[in-house]
Coordinates of C-alpha atoms in Angstrom, one line a residue:
Chain A
M1 CA 39.7 15.5 -33.5
Q2 CA 37.5 17.3 -36.1
K3 CA 36.8 16.7 -39.8
N4 CA 37.5 19.5 -42.2
A5 CA 34.4 19.1 -44.3
S6 CA 32.0 18.7 -41.4
F7 CA 28.3 19.4 -41.1
K8 CA 26.9 22.4 -39.3
G9 CA 23.9 22.8 -37.1
L10 CA 23.0 22.5 -33.5
T11 CA 19.8 20.6 -33.1
I12 CA 20.9 17.5 -34.9
P13 CA 24.2 16.9 -33.0
L14 CA 22.5 17.7 -29.7
L15 CA 19.8 15.1 -30.5
L16 CA 22.5 12.6 -31.4
L17 CA 24.3 13.3 -28.1
L18 CA 21.1 13.3 -26.1
P19 CA 20.8 9.6 -25.2
Q20 CA 24.4 9.3 -24.0
L21 CA 24.4 12.6 -22.2
A22 CA 21.1 11.9 -20.5
I23 CA 22.2 8.5 -19.2
T24 CA 25.6 9.9 -18.2
V25 CA 24.2 12.7 -16.2
V26 CA 21.5 10.6 -14.5
F27 CA 23.6 7.5 -13.7
F28 CA 27.1 8.9 -13.5
Y29 CA 27.3 12.6 -12.5
W30 CA 24.3 12.8 -10.3
P31 CA 25.2 9.7 -8.2
A32 CA 28.8 10.6 -8.1
S33 CA 28.0 14.1 -6.8
Q34 CA 25.6 12.5 -4.3
A35 CA 28.5 10.4 -3.1
V36 CA 30.6 13.5 -2.6
W37 CA 27.8 15.3 -0.9
Q38 CA 26.9 12.4 1.5
S39 CA 30.5 12.0 2.5
F40 CA 30.2 15.4 4.3
L41 CA 27.0 14.4 6.1
L42 CA 26.6 12.5 9.3
Q43 CA 23.4 10.6 10.0
D44 CA 22.3 9.9 13.6
A45 CA 21.7 6.3 14.7
F46 CA 18.0 6.4 13.8
G47 CA 18.4 8.0 10.4
T48 CA 16.1 10.8 11.4
S49 CA 18.4 13.7 11.1
T50 CA 21.6 14.5 9.2
E51 CA 24.2 17.1 9.9
F52 CA 26.9 18.6 7.8
V53 CA 30.1 17.7 9.4
W54 CA 32.8 18.7 6.9
F55 CA 35.6 16.1 6.9
E56 CA 34.6 14.2 10.0
N57 CA 33.7 11.1 8.0
Y58 CA 37.1 11.1 6.5
Q59 CA 38.7 11.6 9.9
L60 CA 36.7 8.7 11.3
L61 CA 37.7 6.6 8.2
F62 CA 41.4 7.1 8.5
T63 CA 41.4 6.3 12.2
D64 CA 39.3 3.2 11.7
P65 CA 41.6 0.2 12.0
G66 CA 39.1 -1.8 9.8
Y67 CA 39.6 0.7 7.0
L68 CA 43.3 0.8 7.3
K69 CA 43.3 -2.9 7.2
A70 CA 41.3 -2.9 4.0
F71 CA 43.9 -0.6 2.6
W72 CA 46.6 -3.0 3.6
N73 CA 44.7 -6.0 2.2
T74 CA 44.2 -4.2 -1.1
A75 CA 47.9 -3.4 -1.3
I76 CA 48.9 -7.0 -0.6
F77 CA 46.3 -8.3 -3.0
S78 CA 47.2 -5.9 -5.8
T79 CA 50.9 -6.5 -5.5
F80 CA 50.6 -10.3 -5.6
V81 CA 48.1 -10.5 -8.4
C82 CA 50.0 -8.0 -10.5
V83 CA 53.4 -9.5 -10.1
L84 CA 52.1 -13.1 -10.5
S85 CA 49.7 -12.6 -13.4
L86 CA 52.1 -10.3 -15.3
S87 CA 55.2 -12.5 -14.9
I88 CA 53.3 -15.7 -15.7
A89 CA 51.6 -14.1 -18.7
L90 CA 54.9 -12.7 -20.0
L91 CA 56.5 -16.2 -19.8
F92 CA 53.6 -17.7 -21.7
A93 CA 53.6 -14.9 -24.3
V94 CA 57.4 -15.2 -24.9
M95 CA 56.9 -19.0 -25.5
A96 CA 53.9 -18.5 -27.7
D97 CA 55.8 -15.9 -29.7
R98 CA 58.3 -18.5 -31.0
Q99 CA 57.4 -19.8 -34.4
I100 CA 56.4 -23.2 -33.2
R101 CA 53.8 -25.4 -34.7
G102 CA 50.4 -25.0 -33.0
A103 CA 51.1 -21.6 -31.6
E104 CA 47.7 -20.4 -32.6
V105 CA 46.0 -23.3 -30.9
Y106 CA 47.9 -22.6 -27.7
K107 CA 46.9 -19.0 -28.0
T108 CA 43.2 -19.9 -28.2
L109 CA 43.6 -22.3 -25.2
L110 CA 45.2 -19.6 -23.1
I111 CA 42.9 -16.6 -23.8
W112 CA 39.4 -17.9 -23.0
P113 CA 39.5 -17.5 -19.2
Y114 CA 39.0 -13.8 -20.0
A115 CA 35.4 -14.6 -20.6
V116 CA 34.9 -16.3 -17.2
A117 CA 33.1 -14.0 -14.8
P118 CA 35.2 -13.1 -11.7
A119 CA 32.4 -14.5 -9.5
I120 CA 32.5 -17.8 -11.4
A121 CA 36.3 -17.9 -11.2
G122 CA 35.8 -17.6 -7.5
V123 CA 33.4 -20.5 -7.4
L124 CA 35.9 -22.7 -9.4
W125 CA 38.7 -22.0 -6.9
I126 CA 36.7 -22.4 -3.8
F127 CA 35.5 -25.8 -5.1
M128 CA 39.1 -27.0 -5.6
F129 CA 40.3 -25.6 -2.2
D130 CA 37.2 -26.0 0.0
P131 CA 38.7 -27.4 3.2
S132 CA 36.4 -30.4 3.5
L133 CA 35.6 -31.5 -0.1
G134 CA 38.1 -29.7 -2.3
M135 CA 40.4 -32.0 -4.2
L136 CA 43.4 -29.8 -3.9
A137 CA 42.7 -28.9 -0.3
R138 CA 42.7 -32.7 0.5
G139 CA 46.0 -33.0 -1.4
L140 CA 47.5 -30.3 0.8
G141 CA 46.1 -32.2 3.8
R142 CA 47.8 -35.4 2.7
L143 CA 51.1 -33.5 2.4
G144 CA 50.6 -32.4 6.0
I145 CA 49.9 -28.8 5.2
A146 CA 47.3 -27.2 7.3
W147 CA 44.8 -25.4 5.1
N148 CA 41.6 -23.7 6.0
P149 CA 40.6 -20.5 4.1
R150 CA 37.4 -20.3 6.3
L151 CA 39.4 -19.8 9.5
N152 CA 42.9 -18.7 8.5
G153 CA 43.2 -15.2 7.0
N154 CA 46.4 -15.9 5.1
D155 CA 44.9 -19.0 3.5
A156 CA 41.9 -17.0 2.5
M157 CA 44.1 -14.3 1.0
T158 CA 46.1 -16.9 -0.9
L159 CA 43.0 -18.3 -2.4
V160 CA 41.6 -15.0 -3.7
I161 CA 45.0 -14.1 -5.0
L162 CA 45.2 -17.5 -6.9
A163 CA 41.7 -17.1 -8.3
A164 CA 42.3 -13.5 -9.4
T165 CA 45.6 -14.3 -11.0
W166 CA 44.2 -17.3 -12.8
K167 CA 41.5 -15.1 -14.3
Q168 CA 43.9 -12.2 -15.3
I169 CA 46.6 -14.3 -17.0
S170 CA 44.7 -14.5 -20.3
Y171 CA 44.3 -10.8 -20.6
N172 CA 47.9 -10.0 -19.9
F173 CA 49.0 -12.8 -22.1
L174 CA 47.1 -11.3 -25.0
F175 CA 48.6 -7.9 -24.6
F176 CA 52.1 -9.2 -24.1
L177 CA 51.8 -11.3 -27.2
A178 CA 50.6 -8.4 -29.2
G179 CA 53.5 -6.3 -27.8
L180 CA 56.0 -9.0 -28.7
Q181 CA 54.7 -9.4 -32.2
S182 CA 55.1 -5.7 -32.8
I183 CA 58.9 -5.8 -32.0
P184 CA 60.7 -5.7 -35.4
K185 CA 62.4 -9.0 -36.1
S186 CA 65.4 -7.2 -37.5
V187 CA 66.3 -5.9 -34.0
I188 CA 66.3 -9.4 -32.7
E189 CA 68.2 -10.8 -35.6
A190 CA 70.9 -8.1 -35.2
A191 CA 71.3 -9.2 -31.6
V192 CA 71.6 -12.8 -32.7
I193 CA 74.3 -11.9 -35.2
D194 CA 76.1 -10.0 -32.4
G195 CA 76.1 -13.3 -30.5
A196 CA 73.6 -12.5 -27.7
R197 CA 72.2 -15.6 -26.2
P198 CA 68.3 -15.9 -25.8
W199 CA 68.4 -15.0 -22.1
R200 CA 70.5 -11.9 -22.6
R201 CA 68.5 -10.9 -25.7
F202 CA 65.3 -11.0 -23.7
W203 CA 66.5 -8.8 -20.9
T204 CA 68.5 -6.3 -22.9
I205 CA 66.3 -5.9 -26.0
V206 CA 62.9 -7.5 -25.8
F207 CA 62.0 -6.5 -22.2
P208 CA 62.9 -2.8 -22.5
L209 CA 61.0 -2.6 -25.8
L210 CA 58.0 -4.2 -24.1
S211 CA 58.0 -1.6 -21.3
P212 CA 55.1 0.5 -22.7
T213 CA 52.9 -2.7 -22.7
T214 CA 54.1 -3.7 -19.2
F215 CA 53.3 -0.2 -17.8
F216 CA 49.9 -0.1 -19.5
L217 CA 49.1 -3.6 -18.1
L218 CA 50.3 -2.6 -14.7
V219 CA 47.8 0.2 -14.5
V220 CA 45.0 -1.9 -16.0
N221 CA 45.8 -4.7 -13.5
I222 CA 45.6 -2.5 -10.5
V223 CA 42.2 -1.2 -11.6
Y224 CA 41.2 -4.8 -12.2
V225 CA 42.3 -5.8 -8.7
F226 CA 40.6 -2.8 -7.2
F227 CA 37.2 -3.2 -8.8
D228 CA 36.6 -6.3 -10.8
T229 CA 37.7 -8.7 -8.2
F230 CA 34.7 -7.9 -6.1
G231 CA 32.9 -11.0 -7.5
I232 CA 35.9 -13.2 -6.6
I233 CA 36.0 -12.1 -3.0
D234 CA 32.3 -12.3 -2.5
T235 CA 32.1 -15.9 -3.7
V236 CA 35.3 -17.1 -2.2
T237 CA 35.5 -15.6 1.2
G238 CA 32.8 -12.9 1.6
G239 CA 35.6 -10.6 3.0
G240 CA 36.3 -13.0 5.8
P241 CA 37.6 -14.5 7.9
S242 CA 37.1 -11.5 10.1
G243 CA 37.9 -9.0 7.4
H244 CA 41.1 -10.6 6.3
T245 CA 40.2 -10.4 2.6
E246 CA 38.1 -7.2 2.8
T247 CA 39.4 -4.8 0.1
L248 CA 38.5 -1.2 -0.3
V249 CA 35.7 -1.9 -2.8
Y250 CA 34.4 -4.7 -0.7
K251 CA 34.2 -2.5 2.3
V252 CA 32.3 0.2 0.5
Y253 CA 29.8 -2.5 -0.3
S254 CA 29.6 -4.1 3.1
D255 CA 29.5 -0.8 5.0
G256 CA 26.9 0.7 2.8
K257 CA 24.7 -2.4 2.5
G258 CA 22.8 -2.0 5.7
G259 CA 22.4 1.7 5.0
S260 CA 23.4 2.6 8.6
N261 CA 26.7 4.3 7.7
L262 CA 26.0 6.1 4.4
G263 CA 28.3 8.9 5.1
G264 CA 31.2 6.6 5.9
S265 CA 30.5 4.5 2.8
A266 CA 30.3 7.6 0.7
A267 CA 33.6 8.9 2.0
Q268 CA 35.1 5.6 1.1
S269 CA 33.7 5.9 -2.4
V270 CA 35.2 9.3 -2.7
V271 CA 38.6 8.0 -1.6
L272 CA 38.4 5.3 -4.3
L273 CA 37.2 7.9 -6.8
I274 CA 40.3 10.0 -6.2
M275 CA 42.6 6.9 -6.5
V276 CA 40.9 5.9 -9.9
I277 CA 41.3 9.5 -11.2
G278 CA 44.9 9.4 -10.2
M279 CA 45.5 6.1 -12.0
T280 CA 43.6 7.2 -15.1
A281 CA 45.6 10.4 -15.2
I282 CA 48.9 8.5 -15.0
Q283 CA 47.8 6.2 -17.7
F284 CA 46.8 9.1 -20.0
R285 CA 50.0 11.0 -19.5
F286 CA 51.8 7.8 -20.5
I287 CA 49.6 7.2 -23.6
E288 CA 50.1 10.8 -24.7
R289 CA 53.8 10.2 -24.5
R290 CA 53.5 6.9 -26.5
V291 CA 51.6 8.7 -29.2
N292 CA 54.2 11.4 -29.5
Y293 CA 57.1 9.0 -30.1
Chain B
M1 CA 68.0 -17.6 -37.4
V2 CA 71.3 -19.3 -37.0
E3 CA 71.1 -21.1 -33.7
D4 CA 69.7 -24.5 -32.9
R5 CA 66.1 -24.0 -32.1
R6 CA 65.1 -27.5 -31.1
L7 CA 65.8 -27.2 -27.3
G8 CA 64.1 -23.8 -27.2
D9 CA 61.1 -25.1 -29.0
A10 CA 60.8 -28.1 -26.7
I11 CA 60.9 -25.8 -23.6
A12 CA 58.2 -23.7 -25.2
Y13 CA 56.0 -26.7 -25.8
V14 CA 56.4 -27.8 -22.2
I15 CA 55.7 -24.4 -20.7
L16 CA 52.7 -23.7 -22.9
S17 CA 51.3 -27.1 -22.1
I18 CA 51.7 -26.5 -18.4
G19 CA 50.0 -23.1 -19.0
V20 CA 47.0 -24.7 -20.7
L21 CA 46.8 -27.3 -17.9
I22 CA 46.7 -24.5 -15.2
V23 CA 44.1 -22.6 -17.1
A24 CA 41.9 -25.6 -17.9
F25 CA 42.2 -27.7 -14.8
P26 CA 39.7 -25.7 -12.6
V27 CA 37.2 -25.8 -15.4
W28 CA 37.7 -29.6 -16.1
L29 CA 37.2 -30.3 -12.4
T30 CA 34.0 -28.3 -12.5
F31 CA 32.8 -30.1 -15.5
V32 CA 33.6 -33.5 -13.8
A33 CA 31.8 -32.5 -10.7
S34 CA 28.7 -31.5 -12.7
T35 CA 28.4 -35.1 -13.9
W36 CA 28.6 -36.9 -10.6
D37 CA 26.1 -37.0 -7.7
N38 CA 26.4 -34.9 -4.6
P39 CA 27.5 -37.6 -2.1
T40 CA 30.5 -38.5 -4.2
I41 CA 31.6 -34.8 -4.2
I42 CA 30.9 -34.2 -0.5
N43 CA 32.8 -37.2 0.6
G44 CA 35.8 -35.8 -1.3
Q45 CA 35.9 -38.8 -3.6
L46 CA 35.5 -37.0 -6.9
P47 CA 37.5 -38.7 -9.6
L48 CA 39.2 -36.9 -12.5
W49 CA 36.9 -38.3 -15.1
P50 CA 33.2 -37.6 -15.8
G51 CA 30.5 -39.6 -14.2
P52 CA 27.1 -40.9 -15.2
H53 CA 24.8 -38.0 -14.1
F54 CA 25.4 -35.5 -16.9
F55 CA 21.9 -35.5 -18.2
D56 CA 20.1 -35.8 -14.9
N57 CA 22.1 -32.9 -13.4
Y58 CA 21.8 -30.5 -16.4
Y59 CA 18.1 -31.3 -16.9
R60 CA 17.4 -30.7 -13.3
I61 CA 19.3 -27.5 -13.0
L62 CA 18.0 -26.0 -16.2
F63 CA 14.4 -26.7 -15.8
V64 CA 13.6 -27.7 -12.2
G65 CA 16.1 -25.8 -10.0
T66 CA 17.8 -26.8 -6.8
S67 CA 15.7 -28.1 -4.0
G68 CA 17.1 -26.0 -1.1
T69 CA 18.8 -22.7 -1.7
T70 CA 17.4 -21.0 -4.8
R71 CA 14.5 -22.7 -6.3
E72 CA 14.5 -20.9 -9.7
P73 CA 15.5 -23.1 -12.6
V74 CA 18.7 -21.9 -14.3
A75 CA 17.2 -21.6 -17.8
G76 CA 15.3 -18.5 -16.6
M77 CA 18.4 -17.0 -15.1
M78 CA 20.3 -17.6 -18.4
L79 CA 17.5 -15.8 -20.2
N80 CA 17.9 -12.8 -17.8
S81 CA 21.6 -12.8 -18.3
F82 CA 21.2 -13.0 -22.0
I83 CA 18.7 -10.1 -22.1
M84 CA 20.9 -8.0 -19.9
A85 CA 24.1 -8.7 -21.9
M86 CA 22.3 -8.0 -25.2
A87 CA 20.7 -4.8 -23.9
I88 CA 24.1 -3.6 -22.6
A89 CA 25.9 -4.4 -25.8
V90 CA 23.3 -3.1 -28.2
G91 CA 22.5 -0.1 -26.1
K92 CA 26.1 0.9 -25.7
I93 CA 26.8 0.6 -29.4
F94 CA 23.7 2.6 -30.3
I95 CA 24.3 5.5 -28.0
S96 CA 28.0 5.7 -28.6
V97 CA 27.8 5.5 -32.4
L98 CA 25.4 8.4 -32.4
S99 CA 27.4 10.5 -29.9
A100 CA 30.7 9.8 -31.7
Y101 CA 29.2 10.8 -35.0
A102 CA 28.0 14.1 -33.6
I103 CA 31.4 14.8 -32.0
V104 CA 33.4 14.0 -35.1
Y105 CA 31.2 15.1 -38.0
Y106 CA 29.5 18.2 -36.6
R107 CA 30.8 21.6 -35.9
F108 CA 28.7 23.1 -33.1
P109 CA 29.0 25.0 -29.9
F110 CA 29.5 22.8 -26.7
R111 CA 31.2 20.2 -28.8
M112 CA 34.3 20.0 -26.6
A113 CA 32.1 20.3 -23.5
A114 CA 30.1 17.3 -24.6
F115 CA 33.2 15.4 -25.4
W116 CA 34.7 16.0 -21.9
I117 CA 31.4 15.2 -20.1
I118 CA 31.5 11.7 -21.8
F119 CA 35.2 11.3 -21.6
L120 CA 35.4 11.9 -17.8
T121 CA 33.1 8.9 -17.1
L122 CA 36.1 6.7 -18.0
M123 CA 37.2 7.4 -14.5
L124 CA 33.9 6.5 -12.7
P125 CA 33.5 2.7 -12.5
V126 CA 30.1 1.8 -11.1
E127 CA 31.7 0.5 -7.9
V128 CA 32.7 4.0 -6.7
R129 CA 29.2 5.4 -7.0
I130 CA 27.3 2.2 -6.3
F131 CA 24.8 3.2 -3.6
P132 CA 23.9 6.6 -5.0
T133 CA 23.3 4.9 -8.3
F134 CA 21.2 2.3 -6.7
K135 CA 19.2 5.0 -5.1
V136 CA 18.6 6.7 -8.5
V137 CA 17.5 3.4 -10.0
S138 CA 15.2 2.7 -7.1
D139 CA 13.7 6.3 -7.2
L140 CA 13.0 5.7 -10.9
R141 CA 11.2 2.5 -9.9
M142 CA 13.6 0.5 -12.0
L143 CA 14.6 -2.2 -9.4
D144 CA 13.9 -5.7 -10.7
T145 CA 13.5 -4.6 -14.3
Y146 CA 15.7 -5.2 -17.3
Q147 CA 16.1 -1.4 -17.8
G148 CA 17.4 -1.1 -14.2
L149 CA 19.9 -3.9 -14.9
A150 CA 21.1 -2.6 -18.2
V151 CA 20.7 1.2 -18.6
P152 CA 23.1 2.4 -15.9
L153 CA 25.8 0.2 -17.4
I154 CA 25.5 1.2 -21.0
A155 CA 26.8 4.8 -20.7
S156 CA 30.5 4.9 -20.5
A157 CA 33.2 6.6 -22.5
T158 CA 34.8 3.5 -24.0
G159 CA 32.4 3.0 -26.9
T160 CA 32.3 6.7 -27.8
L161 CA 36.1 6.9 -27.7
L162 CA 36.4 3.8 -29.8
F163 CA 34.1 5.0 -32.5
R164 CA 35.6 8.5 -32.4
Q165 CA 39.0 7.0 -33.0
F166 CA 37.7 4.9 -35.9
F167 CA 35.7 7.8 -37.5
M168 CA 38.9 9.8 -37.5
T169 CA 40.5 7.3 -39.8
I170 CA 37.7 7.5 -42.4
P171 CA 39.2 9.7 -45.2
D172 CA 37.6 13.1 -45.6
E173 CA 37.3 12.5 -49.3
L174 CA 34.5 10.1 -48.7
L175 CA 32.5 12.8 -46.9
E176 CA 33.3 15.4 -49.6
A177 CA 32.3 12.9 -52.4
S178 CA 29.0 12.1 -50.7
K179 CA 28.3 15.8 -50.2
I180 CA 28.9 16.3 -53.9
D181 CA 26.4 13.5 -54.6
G182 CA 23.9 15.5 -52.5
A183 CA 23.9 13.2 -49.5
G184 CA 23.0 14.8 -46.2
P185 CA 24.3 13.8 -42.7
F186 CA 21.8 11.0 -42.3
K187 CA 22.5 9.4 -45.7
F188 CA 26.2 9.7 -45.2
F189 CA 25.9 8.1 -41.8
K190 CA 23.7 5.3 -43.0
D191 CA 25.3 4.5 -46.3
T192 CA 29.0 5.2 -45.6
V193 CA 29.9 5.4 -41.9
I194 CA 27.9 2.5 -40.6
P195 CA 28.9 0.0 -43.3
L196 CA 32.6 1.0 -42.8
S197 CA 32.2 0.6 -39.0
M198 CA 30.8 -2.9 -39.1
T199 CA 34.0 -4.6 -37.9
T200 CA 34.4 -2.1 -35.1
I201 CA 30.8 -2.5 -34.1
A202 CA 31.1 -6.3 -34.0
A203 CA 34.3 -6.1 -32.0
L204 CA 32.7 -3.8 -29.4
F205 CA 29.7 -6.1 -29.4
V206 CA 31.8 -9.1 -28.4
I207 CA 33.5 -7.3 -25.6
Q208 CA 30.3 -5.7 -24.3
F209 CA 28.4 -8.9 -24.4
I210 CA 31.0 -10.6 -22.2
Y211 CA 31.1 -7.6 -19.9
G212 CA 27.3 -7.6 -19.6
W213 CA 27.0 -11.3 -19.0
N214 CA 29.6 -11.3 -16.3
Q215 CA 28.3 -8.4 -14.3
Y216 CA 28.0 -9.3 -10.6
L217 CA 27.8 -6.4 -8.1
W218 CA 25.2 -4.4 -10.0
P219 CA 22.7 -7.2 -10.5
L220 CA 23.3 -8.3 -6.9
L221 CA 21.9 -4.9 -5.7
V222 CA 19.3 -4.3 -8.3
T223 CA 17.5 -7.6 -8.4
T224 CA 15.6 -8.7 -5.3
R225 CA 13.1 -11.1 -6.9
D226 CA 14.4 -14.6 -7.7
S227 CA 12.8 -14.5 -11.1
M228 CA 14.9 -11.5 -12.1
Q229 CA 18.3 -12.7 -11.0
T230 CA 21.1 -13.5 -13.5
I231 CA 23.0 -16.8 -13.6
V232 CA 26.2 -15.3 -12.1
I233 CA 24.1 -14.1 -9.1
G234 CA 22.1 -17.4 -8.9
I235 CA 25.2 -19.5 -8.4
K236 CA 26.3 -17.5 -5.4
K237 CA 23.0 -18.3 -3.7
M238 CA 23.5 -22.0 -4.4
I239 CA 26.7 -22.2 -2.5
V240 CA 26.0 -22.1 1.2
T241 CA 28.8 -21.9 3.6
S242 CA 27.6 -24.9 5.6
D243 CA 28.5 -27.6 3.1
A244 CA 25.6 -29.9 3.9
L245 CA 23.1 -27.7 2.1
T246 CA 25.0 -27.1 -1.0
E247 CA 24.1 -29.3 -4.0
W248 CA 27.5 -29.1 -5.5
Q249 CA 26.8 -31.1 -8.6
L250 CA 24.1 -28.6 -9.5
A251 CA 26.1 -25.6 -8.5
M252 CA 29.0 -26.8 -10.7
A253 CA 26.6 -27.5 -13.6
T254 CA 25.4 -23.9 -13.2
A255 CA 29.0 -22.7 -13.2
M256 CA 29.5 -24.5 -16.5
L257 CA 26.4 -23.0 -18.0
A258 CA 27.4 -19.5 -16.8
M259 CA 30.8 -19.9 -18.5
L260 CA 29.6 -21.4 -21.7
P261 CA 28.1 -18.4 -23.6
P262 CA 30.9 -15.9 -23.1
V263 CA 33.6 -18.5 -23.6
L264 CA 32.0 -19.7 -26.8
V265 CA 31.8 -16.1 -28.0
V266 CA 35.5 -15.7 -27.4
I267 CA 36.5 -18.9 -29.1
A268 CA 34.1 -18.5 -32.1
M269 CA 34.9 -14.8 -32.6
Q270 CA 38.5 -14.8 -31.5
R271 CA 39.7 -12.3 -34.1
L272 CA 36.9 -9.8 -33.3
F273 CA 37.4 -10.4 -29.6
V274 CA 41.1 -9.6 -29.8
K275 CA 40.5 -6.5 -31.9
G276 CA 37.8 -5.3 -29.5
L277 CA 39.9 -5.9 -26.4
V278 CA 43.0 -4.2 -27.8
E279 CA 41.2 -1.3 -29.2
T280 CA 38.8 -0.4 -26.4
E281 CA 41.7 -0.3 -24.0
K282 CA 43.7 2.2 -26.0

């Protein structure tokens, strides 16, 4: 953490730290503390007076069916996106890890969607699956499958899951590939000599050795689904139809936007904050462990 | 290895090709749509190959704008996105190199306190403090400004942690040698630390440029004037729920233009990109 032959002094290091600390305090700590403070306040309907109400906003929140539904939506959304994007990415990474000709080209062709903005990914998918003009939506129609993400909540959820998964595969692929390439070849060769077939080798040797990567990716993916998918949801469904794709972050935005329910929106922010802190803590405990081994 | 690899390799080619198809198809379709006219798209008769309107569509969207929904031409939006992305990338590198240098190379009171103040912001994505942050920016009269778009997003722990980690790997002997040569902290920083950090700086730049370019929620709140909006925001306004008003060929051209810079950065600087991605997440 600290160099042995370090410099001494106080003014210079504080000046060096000043830009970052100033921005951090003004745009991180102050607003975050405001969110916590507001979550204990209740505004009357005209915004003229506020009252300190302890945990009433939280009570209201957890009895609000809309909020519980957003929880449920987020759980479904995260589960599907994590399982799909992790397993598809792992499959691609295992294939790209073989010493085949052109593996590098395939790698390049698979990683660039990382650079596509979530909101743009949403636009690409709504264009394919728009019920009236989307090419793939028409294909579904010809197959006799009813499809309308504007009206049907499950269709809408399916569409945001597909878009979010599509966007996340490249990220997971890259980390899985790096993980696979760090597994010593000698371990695999030993298994080959012992006569283990590829399928068995994968599940008994490669997959367990990848578990640190998988676990790390799981946490990162959950954080991705929680926060970064806002753009996807906003462009694809706008939270609709009737709240079927409203996630926790989306609800913070839509409830706070009008400014009428600041306390409730702030309480939602605080709930999210606690969840993020929990996830970060889990991740760091795990990283500590990995460093020690 | 001893076993026959041909079957396995064939399977690998098939699966990877399917993967590339899945990844590329939405973008191909978007490109195709950006080269046809709107009636073809609205009638659902879009073919799988490009049409004759490439130049018309891109010229119109870049310099004229759509006729109905958002009238701003996209060239201006791309400029806004570029300024925002550059400001975030350069700003973040600047403040985090300085703070990491202070934390690693100076011995002073409050050092650990400063480290923790920065470190804890890892846990505070902008989304969880979105409205209070918006209020701060509006109180500072920074709405509809480039500062308002960029500054709140440049402070985060990732850059500082990355540089801290890298500085720790610089051998102490270098510092001792330059002290013997009579170099002070600024000379050591300028002549030794920065040149050694160039790869790390470039890697962080690539990641932060993409991050900045792709921002959505924050510019959505902070920009109210059409002339300040970024391209990622602009496209949302072009797509109206009632299809009749959406000029899809132009919206799709905008989507292509919004993807182009960050995707080019990833492909052209793949090595730096991978390095930046893997190291900032550690």
